[in-house]
XYZ file of C-alpha atoms in Angstrom:
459
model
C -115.157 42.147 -164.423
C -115.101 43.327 -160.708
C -116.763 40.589 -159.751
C -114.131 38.500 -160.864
C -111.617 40.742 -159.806
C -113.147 40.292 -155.841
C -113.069 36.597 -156.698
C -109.756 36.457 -157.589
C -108.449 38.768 -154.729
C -110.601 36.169 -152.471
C -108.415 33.100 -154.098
C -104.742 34.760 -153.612
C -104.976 38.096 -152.315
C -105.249 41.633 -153.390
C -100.925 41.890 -153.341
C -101.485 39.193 -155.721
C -103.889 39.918 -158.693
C -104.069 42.726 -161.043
C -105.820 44.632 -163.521
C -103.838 47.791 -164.088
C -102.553 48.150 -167.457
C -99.094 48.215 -166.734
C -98.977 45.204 -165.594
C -101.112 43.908 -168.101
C -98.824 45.664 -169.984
C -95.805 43.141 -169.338
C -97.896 40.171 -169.390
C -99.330 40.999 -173.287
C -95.334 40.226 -174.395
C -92.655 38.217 -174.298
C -89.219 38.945 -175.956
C -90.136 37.211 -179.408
C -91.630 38.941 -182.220
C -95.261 37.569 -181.811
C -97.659 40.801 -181.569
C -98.778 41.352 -178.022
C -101.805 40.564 -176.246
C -103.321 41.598 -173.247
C -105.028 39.687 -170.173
C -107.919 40.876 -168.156
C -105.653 39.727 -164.858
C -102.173 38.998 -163.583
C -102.857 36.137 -160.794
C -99.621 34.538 -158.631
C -101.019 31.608 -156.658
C -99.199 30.152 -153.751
C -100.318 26.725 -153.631
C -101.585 23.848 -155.437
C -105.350 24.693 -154.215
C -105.155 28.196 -154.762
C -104.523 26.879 -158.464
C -107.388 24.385 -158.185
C -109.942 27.261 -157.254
C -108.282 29.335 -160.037
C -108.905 26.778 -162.331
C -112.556 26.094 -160.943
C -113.514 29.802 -160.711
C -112.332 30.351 -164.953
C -113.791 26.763 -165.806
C -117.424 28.464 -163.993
C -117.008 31.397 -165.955
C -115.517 30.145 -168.957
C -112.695 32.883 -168.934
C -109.386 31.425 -170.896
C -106.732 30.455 -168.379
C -102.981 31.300 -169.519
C -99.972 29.400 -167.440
C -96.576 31.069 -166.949
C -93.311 30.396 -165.679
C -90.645 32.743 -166.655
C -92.031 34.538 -169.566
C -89.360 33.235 -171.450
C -90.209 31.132 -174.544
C -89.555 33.853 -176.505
C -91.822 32.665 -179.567
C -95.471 34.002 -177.592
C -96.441 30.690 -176.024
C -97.465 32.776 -172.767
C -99.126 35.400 -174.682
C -103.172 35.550 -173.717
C -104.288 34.989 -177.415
C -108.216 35.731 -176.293
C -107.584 37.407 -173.006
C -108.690 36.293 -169.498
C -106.107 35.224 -166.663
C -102.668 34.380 -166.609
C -101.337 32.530 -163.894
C -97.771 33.475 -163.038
C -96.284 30.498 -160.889
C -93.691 32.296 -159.756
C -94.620 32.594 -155.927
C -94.725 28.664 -156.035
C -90.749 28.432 -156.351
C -90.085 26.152 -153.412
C -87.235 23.031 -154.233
C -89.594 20.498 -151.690
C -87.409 17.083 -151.773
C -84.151 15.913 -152.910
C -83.289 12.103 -152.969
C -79.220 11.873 -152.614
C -79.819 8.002 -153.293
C -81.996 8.183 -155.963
C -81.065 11.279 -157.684
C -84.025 13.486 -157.881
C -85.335 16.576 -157.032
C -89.132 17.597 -156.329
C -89.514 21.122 -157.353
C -92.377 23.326 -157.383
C -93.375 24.494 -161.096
C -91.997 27.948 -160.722
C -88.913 27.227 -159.188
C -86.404 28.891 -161.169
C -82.953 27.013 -163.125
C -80.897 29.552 -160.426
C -82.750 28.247 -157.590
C -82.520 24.803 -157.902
C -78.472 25.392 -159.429
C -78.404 27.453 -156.297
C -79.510 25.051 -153.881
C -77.988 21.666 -155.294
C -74.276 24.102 -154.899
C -75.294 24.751 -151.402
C -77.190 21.943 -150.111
C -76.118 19.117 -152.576
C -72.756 19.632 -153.834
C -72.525 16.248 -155.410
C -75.431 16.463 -157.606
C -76.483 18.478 -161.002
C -79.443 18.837 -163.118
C -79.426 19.618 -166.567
C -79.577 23.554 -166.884
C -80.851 24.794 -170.806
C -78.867 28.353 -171.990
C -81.980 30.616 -170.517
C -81.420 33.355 -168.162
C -81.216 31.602 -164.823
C -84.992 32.945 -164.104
C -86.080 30.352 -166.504
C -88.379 28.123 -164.390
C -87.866 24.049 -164.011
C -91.404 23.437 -164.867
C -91.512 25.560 -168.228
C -88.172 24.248 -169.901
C -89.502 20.478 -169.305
C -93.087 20.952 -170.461
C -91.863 22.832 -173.802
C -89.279 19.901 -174.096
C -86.505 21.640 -173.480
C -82.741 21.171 -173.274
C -79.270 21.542 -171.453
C -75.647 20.715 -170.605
C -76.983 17.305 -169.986
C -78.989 16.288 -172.984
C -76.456 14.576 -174.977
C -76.419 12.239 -171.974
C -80.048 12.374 -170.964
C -81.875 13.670 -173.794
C -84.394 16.146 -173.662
C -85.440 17.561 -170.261
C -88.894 15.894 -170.600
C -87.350 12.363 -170.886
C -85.387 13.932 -167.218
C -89.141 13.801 -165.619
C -90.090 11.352 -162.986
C -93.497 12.793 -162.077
C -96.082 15.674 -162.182
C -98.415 17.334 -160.325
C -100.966 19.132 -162.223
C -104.478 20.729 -161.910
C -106.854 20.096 -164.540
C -109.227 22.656 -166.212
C -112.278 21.527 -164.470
C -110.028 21.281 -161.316
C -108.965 17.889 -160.744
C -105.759 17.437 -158.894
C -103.718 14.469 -160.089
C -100.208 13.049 -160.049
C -98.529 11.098 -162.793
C -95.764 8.573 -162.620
C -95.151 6.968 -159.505
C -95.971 9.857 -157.263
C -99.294 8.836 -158.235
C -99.244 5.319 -156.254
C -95.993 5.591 -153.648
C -94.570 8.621 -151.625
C -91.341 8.132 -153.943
C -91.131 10.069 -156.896
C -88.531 7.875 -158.926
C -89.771 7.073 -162.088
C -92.840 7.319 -164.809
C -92.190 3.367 -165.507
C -93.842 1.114 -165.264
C -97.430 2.559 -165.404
C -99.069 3.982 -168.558
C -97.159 6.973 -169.026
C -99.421 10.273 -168.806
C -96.831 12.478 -168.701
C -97.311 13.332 -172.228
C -101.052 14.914 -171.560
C -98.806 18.100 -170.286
C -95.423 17.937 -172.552
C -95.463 19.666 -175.529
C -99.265 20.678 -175.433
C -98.035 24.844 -174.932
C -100.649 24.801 -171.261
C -103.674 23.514 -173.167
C -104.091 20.875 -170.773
C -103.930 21.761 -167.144
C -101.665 24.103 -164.988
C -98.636 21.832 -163.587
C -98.068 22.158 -160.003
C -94.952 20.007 -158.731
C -92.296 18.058 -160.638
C -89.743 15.452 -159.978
C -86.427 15.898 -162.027
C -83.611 13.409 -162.483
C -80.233 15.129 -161.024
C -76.878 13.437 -162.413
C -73.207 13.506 -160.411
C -71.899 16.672 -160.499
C -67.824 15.994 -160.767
C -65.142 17.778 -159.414
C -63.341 18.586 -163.126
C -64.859 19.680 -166.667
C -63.095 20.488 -169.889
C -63.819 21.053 -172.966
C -62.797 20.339 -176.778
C -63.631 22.254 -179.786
C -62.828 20.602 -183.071
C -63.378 22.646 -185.926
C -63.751 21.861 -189.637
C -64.903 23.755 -192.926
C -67.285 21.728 -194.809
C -70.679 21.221 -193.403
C -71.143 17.851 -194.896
C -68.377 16.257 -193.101
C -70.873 17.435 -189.904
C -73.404 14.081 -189.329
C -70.162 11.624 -189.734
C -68.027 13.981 -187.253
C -71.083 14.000 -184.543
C -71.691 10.486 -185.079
C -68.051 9.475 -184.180
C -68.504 11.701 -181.076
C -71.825 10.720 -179.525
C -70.368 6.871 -180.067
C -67.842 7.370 -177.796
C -70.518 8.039 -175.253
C -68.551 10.262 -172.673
C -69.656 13.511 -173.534
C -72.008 15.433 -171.231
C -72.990 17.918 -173.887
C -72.215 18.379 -177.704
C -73.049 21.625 -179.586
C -71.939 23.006 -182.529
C -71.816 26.457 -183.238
C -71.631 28.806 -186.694
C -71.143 32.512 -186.457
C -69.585 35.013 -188.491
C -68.094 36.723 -185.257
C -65.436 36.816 -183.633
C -63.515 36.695 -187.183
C -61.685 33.979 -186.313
C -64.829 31.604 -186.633
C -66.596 32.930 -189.731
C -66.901 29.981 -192.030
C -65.842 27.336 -189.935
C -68.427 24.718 -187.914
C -67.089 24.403 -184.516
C -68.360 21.300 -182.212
C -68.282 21.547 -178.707
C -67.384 18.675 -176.556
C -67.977 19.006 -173.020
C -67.298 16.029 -170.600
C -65.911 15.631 -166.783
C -64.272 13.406 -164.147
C -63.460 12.837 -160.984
C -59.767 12.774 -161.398
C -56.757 14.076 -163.793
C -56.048 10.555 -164.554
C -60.157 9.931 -165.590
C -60.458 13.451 -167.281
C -57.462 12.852 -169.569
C -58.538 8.994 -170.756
C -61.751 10.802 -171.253
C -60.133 13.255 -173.864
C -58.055 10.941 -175.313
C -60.971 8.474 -175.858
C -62.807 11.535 -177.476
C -59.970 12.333 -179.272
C -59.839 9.336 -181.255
C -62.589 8.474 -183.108
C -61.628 11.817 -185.200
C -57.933 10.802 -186.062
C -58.842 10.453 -189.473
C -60.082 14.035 -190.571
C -56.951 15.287 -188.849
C -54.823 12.695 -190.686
C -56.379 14.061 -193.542
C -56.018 17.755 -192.257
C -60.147 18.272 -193.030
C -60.482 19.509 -189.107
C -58.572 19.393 -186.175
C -58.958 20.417 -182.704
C -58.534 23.991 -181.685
C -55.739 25.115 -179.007
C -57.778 26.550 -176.163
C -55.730 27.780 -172.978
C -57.717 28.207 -170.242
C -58.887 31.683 -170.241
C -60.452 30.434 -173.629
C -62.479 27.568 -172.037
C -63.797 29.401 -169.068
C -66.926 31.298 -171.245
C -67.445 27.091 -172.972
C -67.714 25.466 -169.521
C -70.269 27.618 -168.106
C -74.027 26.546 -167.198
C -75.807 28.781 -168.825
C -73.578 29.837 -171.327
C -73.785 33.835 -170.528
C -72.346 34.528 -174.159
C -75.637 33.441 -175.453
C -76.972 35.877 -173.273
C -74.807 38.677 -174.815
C -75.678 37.654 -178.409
C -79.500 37.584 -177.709
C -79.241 41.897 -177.182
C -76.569 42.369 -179.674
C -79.047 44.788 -181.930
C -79.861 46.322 -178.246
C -83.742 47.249 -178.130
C -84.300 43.910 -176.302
C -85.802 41.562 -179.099
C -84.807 38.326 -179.483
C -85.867 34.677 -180.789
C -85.125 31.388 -182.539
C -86.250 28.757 -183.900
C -85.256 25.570 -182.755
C -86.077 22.955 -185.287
C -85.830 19.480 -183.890
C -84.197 16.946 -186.452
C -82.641 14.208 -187.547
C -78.245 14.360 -186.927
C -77.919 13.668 -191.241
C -80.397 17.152 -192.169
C -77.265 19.264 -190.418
C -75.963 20.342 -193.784
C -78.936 20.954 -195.278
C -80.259 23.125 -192.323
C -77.229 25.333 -191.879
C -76.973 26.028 -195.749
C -80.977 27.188 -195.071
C -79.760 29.390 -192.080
C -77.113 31.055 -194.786
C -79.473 31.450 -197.319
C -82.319 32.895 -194.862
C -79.951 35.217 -193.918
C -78.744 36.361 -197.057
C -81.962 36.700 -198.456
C -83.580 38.629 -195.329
C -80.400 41.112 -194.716
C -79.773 39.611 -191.280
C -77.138 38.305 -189.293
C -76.455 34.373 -189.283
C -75.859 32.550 -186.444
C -77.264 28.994 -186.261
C -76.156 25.712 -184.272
C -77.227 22.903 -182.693
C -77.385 20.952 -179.229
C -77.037 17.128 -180.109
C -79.716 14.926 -177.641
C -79.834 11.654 -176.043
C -76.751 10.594 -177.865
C -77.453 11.626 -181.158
C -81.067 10.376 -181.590
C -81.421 14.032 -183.248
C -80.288 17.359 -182.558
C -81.934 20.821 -181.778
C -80.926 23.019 -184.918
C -81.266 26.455 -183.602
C -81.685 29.971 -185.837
C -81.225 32.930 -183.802
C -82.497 36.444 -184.968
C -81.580 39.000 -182.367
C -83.762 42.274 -183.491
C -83.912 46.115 -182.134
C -87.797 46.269 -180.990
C -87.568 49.770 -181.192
C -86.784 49.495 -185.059
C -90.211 48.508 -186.791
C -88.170 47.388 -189.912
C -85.573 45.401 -187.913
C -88.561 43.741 -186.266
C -89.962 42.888 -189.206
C -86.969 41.184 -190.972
C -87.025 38.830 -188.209
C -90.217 38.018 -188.764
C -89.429 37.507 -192.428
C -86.831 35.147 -191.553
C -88.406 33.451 -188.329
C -91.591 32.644 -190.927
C -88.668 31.291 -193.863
C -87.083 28.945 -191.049
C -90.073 27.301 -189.708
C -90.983 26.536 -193.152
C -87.550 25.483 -194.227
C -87.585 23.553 -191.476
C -90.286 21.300 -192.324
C -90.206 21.078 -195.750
C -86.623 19.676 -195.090
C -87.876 16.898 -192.377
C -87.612 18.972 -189.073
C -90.595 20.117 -186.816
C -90.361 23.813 -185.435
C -89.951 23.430 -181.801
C -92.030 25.423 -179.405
C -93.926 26.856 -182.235
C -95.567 30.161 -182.300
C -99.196 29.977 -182.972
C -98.743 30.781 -186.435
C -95.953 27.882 -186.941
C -98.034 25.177 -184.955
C -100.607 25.953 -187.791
C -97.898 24.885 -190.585
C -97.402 21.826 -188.420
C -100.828 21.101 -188.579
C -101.348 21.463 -192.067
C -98.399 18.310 -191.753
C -100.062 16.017 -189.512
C -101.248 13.189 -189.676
C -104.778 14.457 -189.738
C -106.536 11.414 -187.335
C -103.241 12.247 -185.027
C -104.774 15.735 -184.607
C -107.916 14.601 -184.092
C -106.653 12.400 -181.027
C -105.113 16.082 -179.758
C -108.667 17.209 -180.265
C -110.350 14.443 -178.563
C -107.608 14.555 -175.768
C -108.624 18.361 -175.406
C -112.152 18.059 -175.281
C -112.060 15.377 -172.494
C -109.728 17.517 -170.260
C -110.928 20.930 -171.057
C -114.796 20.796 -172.167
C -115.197 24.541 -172.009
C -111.898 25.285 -174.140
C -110.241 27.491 -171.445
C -107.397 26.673 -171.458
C -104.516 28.468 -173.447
C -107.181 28.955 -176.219
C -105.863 30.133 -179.731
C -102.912 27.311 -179.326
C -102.569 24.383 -181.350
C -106.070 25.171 -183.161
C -105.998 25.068 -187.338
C -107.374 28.163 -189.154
């Protein structure tokens, strides 16, 4: 182990690598309920070939290789199942390019959502990207691999399908760039080669360690608003989301259940967020919104709640901070979800689960969903805040974490960024010559299994 320690300094620097166990401490966790495990090292490269001669020092060695953004997923993706290194990208948190024309941004993998928000505000005040409801630490790189979402998606989709490009480092330490980074100095768009993105989304860092991406940004307009309509019965849900997404002038659509503040217990609120560049567009916007849903207020089955401005300022924010408040509401700092991804018509369905789950697990309900790429499907989210300090508390949501992921696939859904425990209930779904492709895919890219090892592996 000291010899790899020395190697390591060697690669990034002694400031940069460590094996005390405090650190290692912080890197065993992340604020979900998965048990922790500890690496052998904390690494934070600097470069793109500081990450190649990480890669082709573990690769040597066969030591498992762990990539990080901002420790963030929440359901233990980051966690070092077998040990070894985890790479903290961090220090590589540079915004490199943006094209005003074009509207993209090159980012470094560990740039964080504030930076880039920060920079476009400053720098670009024209442009916007797409900014999921994370703590503004939450890197670029992480939310798109994990396919992620944001205040954009019902426009865009999911932030993966926002990727023009990527720059990643290969287990065995290949640098390459996919899209068309890989054949021009312009980093517009994954079309029209064959489209290798998709050997890095989704795979939880079992395939390489990405290095730079290329974003899509979107016109950031001088006015937002938003409208909540509200209505009691979930089944009314799909056709009221449909109506909305049709109009196709939305920037984001949510919908929200709590039982607090009392005002909304019972009710399903949707969220309608759009903007313009004038009064004159921003009102034919919400009157064009507005009207495919004349006949549920005809029929007084929903109607469209009176917000005066104080009331809209916490719905028009990017992230939404009240999220941020919920996620700590037991205090004790525990917190996760799962985020099944869906079809628009399961919404009933999976918020009567969330009730039930609740009920039956003696835990708070709260449950909604972000609609994507027009309402193609929807992100159905179940959030269990827990007190980590409380071993019971922790527990429950583990109860009902383990309930959802299953209720979320026996109804249709798939459990999105699955804990290692949920990816094996996936798994035990799939198409079995589909996860033999993964398999193959793996063994090609990573013949010495180093990478993220325990992930996206049946019993």
């Amino acid at each position: 182990m000291e010899e790899i320690y020395k190697e390591l300094v060697a690669i990034v620097g002694e400031r940069y690598v460590s094996n005390q166990p405090e650190e290692k401490f912080i890197y065993s966790r992340d604020p979900g309920t998965m048990e922790p495990s500890e690496p052998d090292f904390a690494v934070m490269p600097a470069s793109t070939e500081e990450v190649r001669e990480l890669m082709l020092l573990a690769n040597r060695k066969k030591i498992p290789v762990v990539p990080m953004g901002g420790g963030l997923v929440l359901s233990g993706l980051s966690r070092p199942l077998k040990g070894g290194i985890v790479v903290d990208m961090k220090r590589m948190n540079h915004v490199l390019e943006v094209n005003e024309k074009s509207r993209y941004a090159i980012v470094e993998a560990g740039t964080s959502q504030g930076m880039l928000q920060a920079y476009l505000k400053k720098h670009h005040p024209s442009l916007k990207h797409s900014v999921p409801d994370a703590p503004p630490i939450a890197t670029v790189g992480g939310n798109v691999l994990i396919h992620g979402s944001g205040h954009l998606s019902h426009a865009a989709g999911f932030h993966s399908e926002m990727l023009n490009g990527i720059e990643a480092v290969l287990p065995t330490g290949e640098i390459v760039r996919v899209g068309s980074c890989s054949t021009s100095p312009y980093w517009f768009s994954r079309a029209p080669l064959p489209d290798l993105a998709g050997l890095f989304l989704g795979w939880a860092g079992t395939t390489g360690i990405a290095t730079k991406l290329a974003i899509k940004l979107f016109p950031n307009r001088a006015l937002n608003d938003v409208a909540i309509f509200v209505v009691e019965d979930a089944e009314l849900a799909p056709d009221i989301i449909h109506r909305i997404t049709g109009v196709g002038l939305a920037e984001d659509v949510t919908a929200w259940m709590a039982p607090k503040p009392d005002w909304a217990e019972g009710f399903i609120h949707v969220n309608i967020n759009y903007s313009a560049d004038s009064k004159d567009e921003l009102a034919w916007k919400k009157n064009l919104l507005r009207s495919p849903l004349k006949k549920y207020m005809d029929a007084k089955t929903g109607g469209f709640m009176m917000l005066p401005p104080p009331m809209k300022k916490p719905f028009l924010e990017a992230p939404a901070s009240q999220l941020t408040r919920f996620a700590d509401v037991r205090k004790g700092g525990g917190f996760e979800y799962v985020g099944a991804i869906m079809p628009v018509e399961l919404f009933p369905k999976a918020h009567q689960a969330g009730l039930d789950i609740a009920a039956r697990c003696g835990t708070t309900y709260s449950t909604g969903a972000r609609i994507l790429g027009m309402g193609h499907c929807m992100m159905f989210f179940y959030a269990y805040p827990f007190n980590r300090a409380d071993a019971a508390d922790v527990k429950r949501a583990q109860t009902a974490l383990e309930e959802t992921n299953r209720a979320a696939l026996d109804m249709g859904g798939i459990p999105w960024k699955a804990e290692a425990p949920a990816q094996k209930h996936i798994i035990k779904r799939m198409d079995k010559h589909t996860f033999e492709l993964m398999n193959r895919i793996r063994g090609i890219l990573d013949p010495n299994g180093i990478m993220n090892p325990g992930n996206w592996e049946a019993d």
